[in-house]
PDB file of C-alpha atoms in Angstrom:
ATOM      1  CA  GLY J   1      43.032 182.283 114.420  1.00 57.00           C
ATOM      2  CA  ALA J   2      40.454 179.760 113.323  1.00 82.00           C
ATOM      3  CA  GLY J   3      40.796 176.254 114.637  1.00 91.00           C
ATOM      4  CA  VAL J   4      39.922 172.942 113.047  1.00 95.00           C
ATOM      5  CA  SER J   5      36.296 172.855 111.988  1.00 95.00           C
ATOM      6  CA  GLN J   6      34.121 169.834 111.269  1.00 96.00           C
ATOM      7  CA  THR J   7      30.747 169.504 109.651  1.00 96.00           C
ATOM      8  CA  PRO J   8      28.142 168.417 110.383  1.00 96.00           C
ATOM      9  CA  SER J   9      28.305 168.488 114.174  1.00 95.00           C
ATOM     10  CA  ASN J  10      25.720 165.737 114.315  1.00 96.00           C
ATOM     11  CA  LYS J  11      24.671 163.176 111.734  1.00 97.00           C
ATOM     12  CA  VAL J  12      21.900 160.628 112.131  1.00 98.00           C
ATOM     13  CA  THR J  13      21.554 158.014 109.431  1.00 97.00           C
ATOM     14  CA  GLU J  14      20.013 154.629 108.865  1.00 97.00           C
ATOM     15  CA  LYS J  15      21.863 151.354 108.676  1.00 97.00           C
ATOM     16  CA  GLY J  16      23.143 150.736 105.171  1.00 97.00           C
ATOM     17  CA  LYS J  17      23.310 154.381 104.126  1.00 97.00           C
ATOM     18  CA  TYR J  18      26.370 156.308 102.914  1.00 98.00           C
ATOM     19  CA  VAL J  19      27.726 159.278 104.881  1.00 98.00           C
ATOM     20  CA  GLU J  20      30.389 161.925 104.374  1.00 98.00           C
ATOM     21  CA  LEU J  21      32.056 163.826 107.180  1.00 98.00           C
ATOM     22  CA  ARG J  22      34.057 166.959 106.448  1.00 98.00           C
ATOM     23  CA  CYS J  23      37.135 168.427 108.128  1.00 98.00           C
ATOM     24  CA  ASP J  24      38.617 171.861 107.513  1.00 97.00           C
ATOM     25  CA  PRO J  25      42.090 172.022 109.109  1.00 97.00           C
ATOM     26  CA  ILE J  26      43.969 175.010 110.422  1.00 96.00           C
ATOM     27  CA  SER J  27      45.317 177.040 107.523  1.00 94.00           C
ATOM     28  CA  GLY J  28      48.857 176.041 106.623  1.00 92.00           C
ATOM     29  CA  HIS J  29      48.767 172.694 108.409  1.00 94.00           C
ATOM     30  CA  THR J  30      50.061 170.014 106.075  1.00 93.00           C
ATOM     31  CA  ALA J  31      49.288 167.048 108.301  1.00 93.00           C
ATOM     32  CA  LEU J  32      45.698 165.924 108.908  1.00 96.00           C
ATOM     33  CA  TYR J  33      44.395 163.054 111.006  1.00 96.00           C
ATOM     34  CA  TRP J  34      41.099 161.290 111.547  1.00 97.00           C
ATOM     35  CA  TYR J  35      40.289 159.564 114.814  1.00 97.00           C
ATOM     36  CA  ARG J  36      37.178 157.797 116.085  1.00 97.00           C
ATOM     37  CA  GLN J  37      35.988 158.013 119.688  1.00 95.00           C
ATOM     38  CA  SER J  38      33.464 155.460 120.860  1.00 94.00           C
ATOM     39  CA  LEU J  39      31.506 155.925 124.052  1.00 90.00           C
ATOM     40  CA  GLY J  40      33.705 155.554 127.121  1.00 87.00           C
ATOM     41  CA  GLN J  41      36.879 155.207 125.092  1.00 90.00           C
ATOM     42  CA  GLY J  42      39.744 157.419 124.060  1.00 93.00           C
ATOM     43  CA  PRO J  43      40.151 158.465 120.446  1.00 96.00           C
ATOM     44  CA  GLU J  44      41.468 155.762 118.084  1.00 95.00           C
ATOM     45  CA  PHE J  45      43.537 156.590 115.032  1.00 95.00           C
ATOM     46  CA  LEU J  46      42.012 156.003 111.622  1.00 96.00           C
ATOM     47  CA  ILE J  47      44.120 157.703 108.920  1.00 96.00           C
ATOM     48  CA  TYR J  48      46.843 160.311 108.450  1.00 94.00           C
ATOM     49  CA  PHE J  49      47.379 162.587 105.456  1.00 94.00           C
ATOM     50  CA  GLN J  50      50.561 164.428 104.604  1.00 92.00           C
ATOM     51  CA  GLY J  51      49.490 166.899 101.951  1.00 90.00           C
ATOM     52  CA  THR J  52      47.156 165.190  99.511  1.00 92.00           C
ATOM     53  CA  GLY J  53      48.293 161.635 100.116  1.00 90.00           C
ATOM     54  CA  ALA J  54      47.249 159.155 102.771  1.00 89.00           C
ATOM     55  CA  ALA J  55      50.579 158.404 104.447  1.00 88.00           C
ATOM     56  CA  ASP J  56      49.133 155.947 106.959  1.00 90.00           C
ATOM     57  CA  ASP J  57      45.698 154.357 106.730  1.00 92.00           C
ATOM     58  CA  SER J  58      46.434 151.467 109.062  1.00 91.00           C
ATOM     59  CA  GLY J  59      43.665 152.454 111.456  1.00 92.00           C
ATOM     60  CA  LEU J  60      40.775 152.210 109.002  1.00 95.00           C
ATOM     61  CA  PRO J  61      38.663 149.312 110.302  1.00 94.00           C
ATOM     62  CA  ASN J  62      37.595 147.914 106.917  1.00 93.00           C
ATOM     63  CA  ASP J  63      37.054 148.822 103.286  1.00 94.00           C
ATOM     64  CA  ARG J  64      33.767 150.582 104.000  1.00 97.00           C
ATOM     65  CA  PHE J  65      35.827 153.496 105.285  1.00 97.00           C
ATOM     66  CA  PHE J  66      37.650 155.813 102.916  1.00 96.00           C
ATOM     67  CA  ALA J  67      39.060 159.321 103.165  1.00 97.00           C
ATOM     68  CA  VAL J  68      40.315 161.886 100.684  1.00 96.00           C
ATOM     69  CA  ARG J  69      42.138 165.193 100.760  1.00 96.00           C
ATOM     70  CA  PRO J  70      42.302 166.170  97.089  1.00 94.00           C
ATOM     71  CA  GLU J  71      43.808 169.639  97.421  1.00 92.00           C
ATOM     72  CA  GLY J  72      45.816 169.168 100.569  1.00 89.00           C
ATOM     73  CA  SER J  73      43.440 171.135 102.757  1.00 94.00           C
ATOM     74  CA  VAL J  74      39.847 169.996 103.396  1.00 97.00           C
ATOM     75  CA  SER J  75      39.379 166.287 103.989  1.00 98.00           C
ATOM     76  CA  THR J  76      36.303 164.097 103.718  1.00 98.00           C
ATOM     77  CA  LEU J  77      35.810 160.824 105.556  1.00 98.00           C
ATOM     78  CA  LYS J  78      33.414 158.557 103.699  1.00 98.00           C
ATOM     79  CA  ILE J  79      31.616 155.593 105.182  1.00 98.00           C
ATOM     80  CA  GLN J  80      29.694 153.190 102.954  1.00 97.00           C
ATOM     81  CA  ARG J  81      26.937 150.804 104.058  1.00 97.00           C
ATOM     82  CA  THR J  82      26.943 152.176 107.582  1.00 97.00           C
ATOM     83  CA  GLU J  83      26.457 149.801 110.483  1.00 97.00           C
ATOM     84  CA  ARG J  84      25.224 150.477 114.005  1.00 96.00           C
ATOM     85  CA  GLY J  85      28.743 149.813 115.277  1.00 95.00           C
ATOM     86  CA  ASP J  86      29.969 152.823 113.309  1.00 97.00           C
ATOM     87  CA  SER J  87      28.166 155.107 115.756  1.00 97.00           C
ATOM     88  CA  ALA J  88      30.823 157.267 117.422  1.00 97.00           C
ATOM     89  CA  VAL J  89      32.309 160.737 117.473  1.00 96.00           C
ATOM     90  CA  TYR J  90      34.648 161.237 114.535  1.00 98.00           C
ATOM     91  CA  LEU J  91      37.469 163.636 115.306  1.00 97.00           C
ATOM     92  CA  CYS J  92      39.739 165.458 112.930  1.00 97.00           C
ATOM     93  CA  ALA J  93      43.103 166.939 113.916  1.00 96.00           C
ATOM     94  CA  SER J  94      45.763 168.883 112.077  1.00 95.00           C
ATOM     95  CA  SER J  95      49.369 169.841 112.690  1.00 92.00           C
ATOM     96  CA  ILE J  96      51.942 172.039 110.971  1.00 92.00           C
ATOM     97  CA  SER J  97      53.947 168.972 110.086  1.00 84.00           C
ATOM     98  CA  ARG J  98      53.880 165.337 111.086  1.00 80.00           C
ATOM     99  CA  ARG J  99      56.017 165.782 114.193  1.00 78.00           C
ATOM    100  CA  ASP J 100      54.175 168.782 115.604  1.00 84.00           C
ATOM    101  CA  THR J 101      51.334 169.082 118.079  1.00 87.00           C
ATOM    102  CA  GLN J 102      47.965 167.900 116.817  1.00 91.00           C
ATOM    103  CA  TYR J 103      45.036 170.284 117.264  1.00 93.00           C
ATOM    104  CA  PHE J 104      41.579 168.749 117.327  1.00 94.00           C
ATOM    105  CA  GLY J 105      38.258 169.833 115.930  1.00 94.00           C
ATOM    106  CA  PRO J 106      34.980 169.569 117.861  1.00 92.00           C
ATOM    107  CA  GLY J 107      34.042 166.301 116.186  1.00 95.00           C
ATOM    108  CA  THR J 108      31.060 164.920 114.300  1.00 97.00           C
ATOM    109  CA  ARG J 109      28.730 162.708 116.290  1.00 96.00           C
ATOM    110  CA  LEU J 110      27.509 159.951 113.980  1.00 98.00           C
ATOM    111  CA  THR J 111      24.495 157.902 115.004  1.00 98.00           C
ATOM    112  CA  VAL J 112      23.491 154.922 112.891  1.00 97.00           C
ATOM    113  CA  LEU J 113      19.959 153.727 113.605  1.00 96.00           C
TER     114      LEU J 113
ATOM    115  CA  ALA O   1      51.132 146.084 121.245  1.00 71.00           C
ATOM    116  CA  GLN O   2      51.747 149.683 122.152  1.00 81.00           C
ATOM    117  CA  SER O   3      49.179 151.016 124.596  1.00 89.00           C
ATOM    118  CA  VAL O   4      48.383 153.705 127.122  1.00 93.00           C
ATOM    119  CA  THR O   5      46.766 152.949 130.462  1.00 95.00           C
ATOM    120  CA  GLN O   6      44.945 155.475 132.561  1.00 96.00           C
ATOM    121  CA  LEU O   7      44.546 153.718 135.847  1.00 91.00           C
ATOM    122  CA  ASP O   8      41.521 155.629 137.134  1.00 94.00           C
ATOM    123  CA  SER O   9      38.354 156.049 135.108  1.00 95.00           C
ATOM    124  CA  GLN O  10      36.847 158.522 137.595  1.00 96.00           C
ATOM    125  CA  VAL O  11      38.441 160.767 140.203  1.00 97.00           C
ATOM    126  CA  PRO O  12      36.099 162.730 142.492  1.00 97.00           C
ATOM    127  CA  VAL O  13      37.726 165.433 144.610  1.00 97.00           C
ATOM    128  CA  PHE O  14      36.749 168.466 146.633  1.00 97.00           C
ATOM    129  CA  GLU O  15      37.688 171.958 145.561  1.00 97.00           C
ATOM    130  CA  GLU O  16      41.184 173.063 146.631  1.00 97.00           C
ATOM    131  CA  ALA O  17      42.318 169.470 147.169  1.00 97.00           C
ATOM    132  CA  PRO O  18      45.370 168.104 145.327  1.00 97.00           C
ATOM    133  CA  VAL O  19      44.861 165.614 142.521  1.00 97.00           C
ATOM    134  CA  GLU O  20      46.936 163.121 140.528  1.00 97.00           C
ATOM    135  CA  LEU O  21      45.718 161.470 137.341  1.00 97.00           C
ATOM    136  CA  ARG O  22      47.841 158.484 136.460  1.00 97.00           C
ATOM    137  CA  CYS O  23      49.095 157.472 133.039  1.00 96.00           C
ATOM    138  CA  ASN O  24      51.391 154.619 132.047  1.00 95.00           C
ATOM    139  CA  TYR O  25      52.509 153.598 128.577  1.00 92.00           C
ATOM    140  CA  SER O  26      53.721 150.293 127.338  1.00 88.00           C
ATOM    141  CA  SER O  27      57.189 150.915 125.959  1.00 76.00           C
ATOM    142  CA  SER O  28      60.249 152.873 126.968  1.00 62.00           C
ATOM    143  CA  VAL O  29      61.430 153.594 123.453  1.00 74.00           C
ATOM    144  CA  SER O  30      61.492 157.162 122.193  1.00 78.00           C
ATOM    145  CA  VAL O  31      58.132 158.766 122.919  1.00 85.00           C
ATOM    146  CA  TYR O  32      56.375 162.086 122.950  1.00 89.00           C
ATOM    147  CA  LEU O  33      53.768 162.452 125.683  1.00 92.00           C
ATOM    148  CA  PHE O  34      50.635 164.573 125.876  1.00 94.00           C
ATOM    149  CA  TRP O  35      47.718 165.354 128.115  1.00 96.00           C
ATOM    150  CA  TYR O  36      44.535 166.561 126.455  1.00 96.00           C
ATOM    151  CA  VAL O  37      41.460 167.890 128.282  1.00 96.00           C
ATOM    152  CA  GLN O  38      37.857 167.764 127.145  1.00 93.00           C
ATOM    153  CA  TYR O  39      35.481 170.098 128.959  1.00 91.00           C
ATOM    154  CA  PRO O  40      31.756 169.279 128.848  1.00 85.00           C
ATOM    155  CA  ASN O  41      30.367 169.745 125.344  1.00 80.00           C
ATOM    156  CA  GLN O  42      33.714 170.893 123.967  1.00 84.00           C
ATOM    157  CA  GLY O  43      36.450 169.371 121.822  1.00 85.00           C
ATOM    158  CA  LEU O  44      39.843 168.040 122.885  1.00 92.00           C
ATOM    159  CA  GLN O  45      42.319 170.721 123.922  1.00 92.00           C
ATOM    160  CA  LEU O  46      46.033 170.251 124.482  1.00 93.00           C
ATOM    161  CA  LEU O  47      46.857 170.732 128.156  1.00 95.00           C
ATOM    162  CA  LEU O  48      50.606 170.045 128.140  1.00 94.00           C
ATOM    163  CA  LYS O  49      53.242 168.005 126.361  1.00 92.00           C
ATOM    164  CA  TYR O  50      56.655 166.449 126.802  1.00 90.00           C
ATOM    165  CA  LEU O  51      58.869 166.313 123.739  1.00 85.00           C
ATOM    166  CA  SER O  52      62.393 166.485 125.168  1.00 81.00           C
ATOM    167  CA  GLY O  53      64.466 168.313 127.740  1.00 83.00           C
ATOM    168  CA  SER O  54      63.193 168.860 131.275  1.00 84.00           C
ATOM    169  CA  THR O  55      61.104 165.940 132.449  1.00 87.00           C
ATOM    170  CA  LEU O  56      58.717 168.237 134.343  1.00 87.00           C
ATOM    171  CA  VAL O  57      56.311 170.170 132.155  1.00 87.00           C
ATOM    172  CA  GLU O  58      53.675 172.674 133.205  1.00 87.00           C
ATOM    173  CA  SER O  59      50.464 174.102 131.819  1.00 89.00           C
ATOM    174  CA  ILE O  60      49.242 177.674 132.089  1.00 81.00           C
ATOM    175  CA  ASN O  61      46.436 176.733 134.491  1.00 87.00           C
ATOM    176  CA  GLY O  62      48.522 175.084 137.201  1.00 93.00           C
ATOM    177  CA  PHE O  63      48.732 171.461 136.038  1.00 95.00           C
ATOM    178  CA  GLU O  64      52.072 169.715 135.754  1.00 96.00           C
ATOM    179  CA  ALA O  65      53.246 166.320 134.575  1.00 96.00           C
ATOM    180  CA  GLU O  66      56.513 164.488 134.972  1.00 93.00           C
ATOM    181  CA  PHE O  67      58.008 162.104 132.441  1.00 91.00           C
ATOM    182  CA  ASN O  68      59.441 159.095 134.232  1.00 91.00           C
ATOM    183  CA  LYS O  69      61.234 156.898 131.717  1.00 88.00           C
ATOM    184  CA  SER O  70      62.113 154.088 134.119  1.00 89.00           C
ATOM    185  CA  GLN O  71      58.492 153.722 135.218  1.00 90.00           C
ATOM    186  CA  THR O  72      57.076 154.555 131.766  1.00 91.00           C
ATOM    187  CA  SER O  73      54.710 157.024 133.391  1.00 93.00           C
ATOM    188  CA  PHE O  74      53.481 160.553 132.751  1.00 95.00           C
ATOM    189  CA  HIS O  75      51.203 161.353 135.686  1.00 97.00           C
ATOM    190  CA  LEU O  76      49.281 164.638 135.761  1.00 97.00           C
ATOM    191  CA  ARG O  77      49.113 166.623 139.005  1.00 97.00           C
ATOM    192  CA  LYS O  78      47.622 169.806 140.371  1.00 97.00           C
ATOM    193  CA  PRO O  79      48.189 170.966 143.952  1.00 96.00           C
ATOM    194  CA  SER O  80      44.788 172.666 144.309  1.00 97.00           C
ATOM    195  CA  VAL O  81      41.877 172.059 141.938  1.00 97.00           C
ATOM    196  CA  HIS O  82      38.963 174.332 141.054  1.00 96.00           C
ATOM    197  CA  ILE O  83      35.387 173.550 140.123  1.00 96.00           C
ATOM    198  CA  SER O  84      36.273 174.661 136.587  1.00 95.00           C
ATOM    199  CA  ASP O  85      38.794 171.817 136.282  1.00 96.00           C
ATOM    200  CA  THR O  86      35.905 169.362 136.026  1.00 96.00           C
ATOM    201  CA  ALA O  87      36.489 167.620 132.703  1.00 96.00           C
ATOM    202  CA  GLU O  88      37.714 164.445 131.061  1.00 96.00           C
ATOM    203  CA  TYR O  89      41.473 164.106 130.772  1.00 97.00           C
ATOM    204  CA  PHE O  90      43.198 161.981 128.160  1.00 97.00           C
ATOM    205  CA  CYS O  91      46.802 160.868 128.181  1.00 97.00           C
ATOM    206  CA  ALA O  92      48.294 160.275 124.730  1.00 95.00           C
ATOM    207  CA  VAL O  93      51.583 158.931 123.455  1.00 92.00           C
ATOM    208  CA  ARG O  94      53.301 159.101 120.119  1.00 89.00           C
ATOM    209  CA  TYR O  95      55.875 156.385 119.581  1.00 81.00           C
ATOM    210  CA  ASN O  96      58.388 158.097 117.361  1.00 71.00           C
ATOM    211  CA  GLN O  97      59.427 154.988 115.522  1.00 62.00           C
ATOM    212  CA  ALA O  98      55.876 153.918 114.837  1.00 59.00           C
ATOM    213  CA  GLY O  99      54.536 156.805 112.824  1.00 68.00           C
ATOM    214  CA  THR O 100      52.705 159.926 113.782  1.00 77.00           C
ATOM    215  CA  ALA O 101      49.425 158.655 115.232  1.00 87.00           C
ATOM    216  CA  LEU O 102      48.605 159.404 118.832  1.00 92.00           C
ATOM    217  CA  ILE O 103      47.648 156.482 121.034  1.00 92.00           C
ATOM    218  CA  PHE O 104      45.178 157.550 123.693  1.00 95.00           C
ATOM    219  CA  GLY O 105      44.208 156.164 127.024  1.00 96.00           C
ATOM    220  CA  LYS O 106      40.538 155.654 127.863  1.00 95.00           C
ATOM    221  CA  GLY O 107      40.349 158.885 129.788  1.00 96.00           C
ATOM    222  CA  THR O 108      39.858 159.931 133.401  1.00 97.00           C
ATOM    223  CA  THR O 109      36.839 161.930 134.467  1.00 97.00           C
ATOM    224  CA  LEU O 110      37.821 164.497 137.074  1.00 97.00           C
ATOM    225  CA  SER O 111      34.837 165.739 139.086  1.00 97.00           C
ATOM    226  CA  VAL O 112      35.484 168.653 141.417  1.00 97.00           C
ATOM    227  CA  SER O 113      32.824 169.529 143.947  1.00 96.00           C
ATOM    228  CA  SER O 114      32.513 172.224 146.592  1.00 94.00           C
TER     229      SER O 114
END
């Protein structure tokens, strides 16, 4: 079956601009996660959704970052007033429920110039 | 703070040699343990996992890992590697009493040459 998909695969933007990154989880997976992977590092947790609600957003670095999942399926990660330090690969993962294996998408590479 | 340490950032080996990629985590409380692999230009794929039961877990392509609670380790091993095993390997831990997020190590780059 189809895996987790993310769009766009690459995004180049200028400092100060607003960006949206989209994640389409595996069908039927109620849990959805966003992670950020900086160069030379492992993925770092940003936010977890159970259904439509953000059950844990403790990993969001500041209030410029926000994510939604209005219908309990597709999620959008939104970054306002982007900074060069936001450049990274943003990964989305989903699982059947919160205690099950997380399956990752291919990521969106964000470059802030 | 809870953390995962992968002791080797790069491991170069020759084809058919054995390999061990080391992983230690910071706490001995209830944990689930994972190894993910990232092949060049691909996304993270689950390689194997320990949830409960037998402390030795195996993947379909010959890797195995052993959960050692006393040493808080989950090292990954393969007795004979192939060129196609060249990839970056990430150890990840979920601390069951701390939510559902995975905590990843920094990764180990395994380079297999002929």
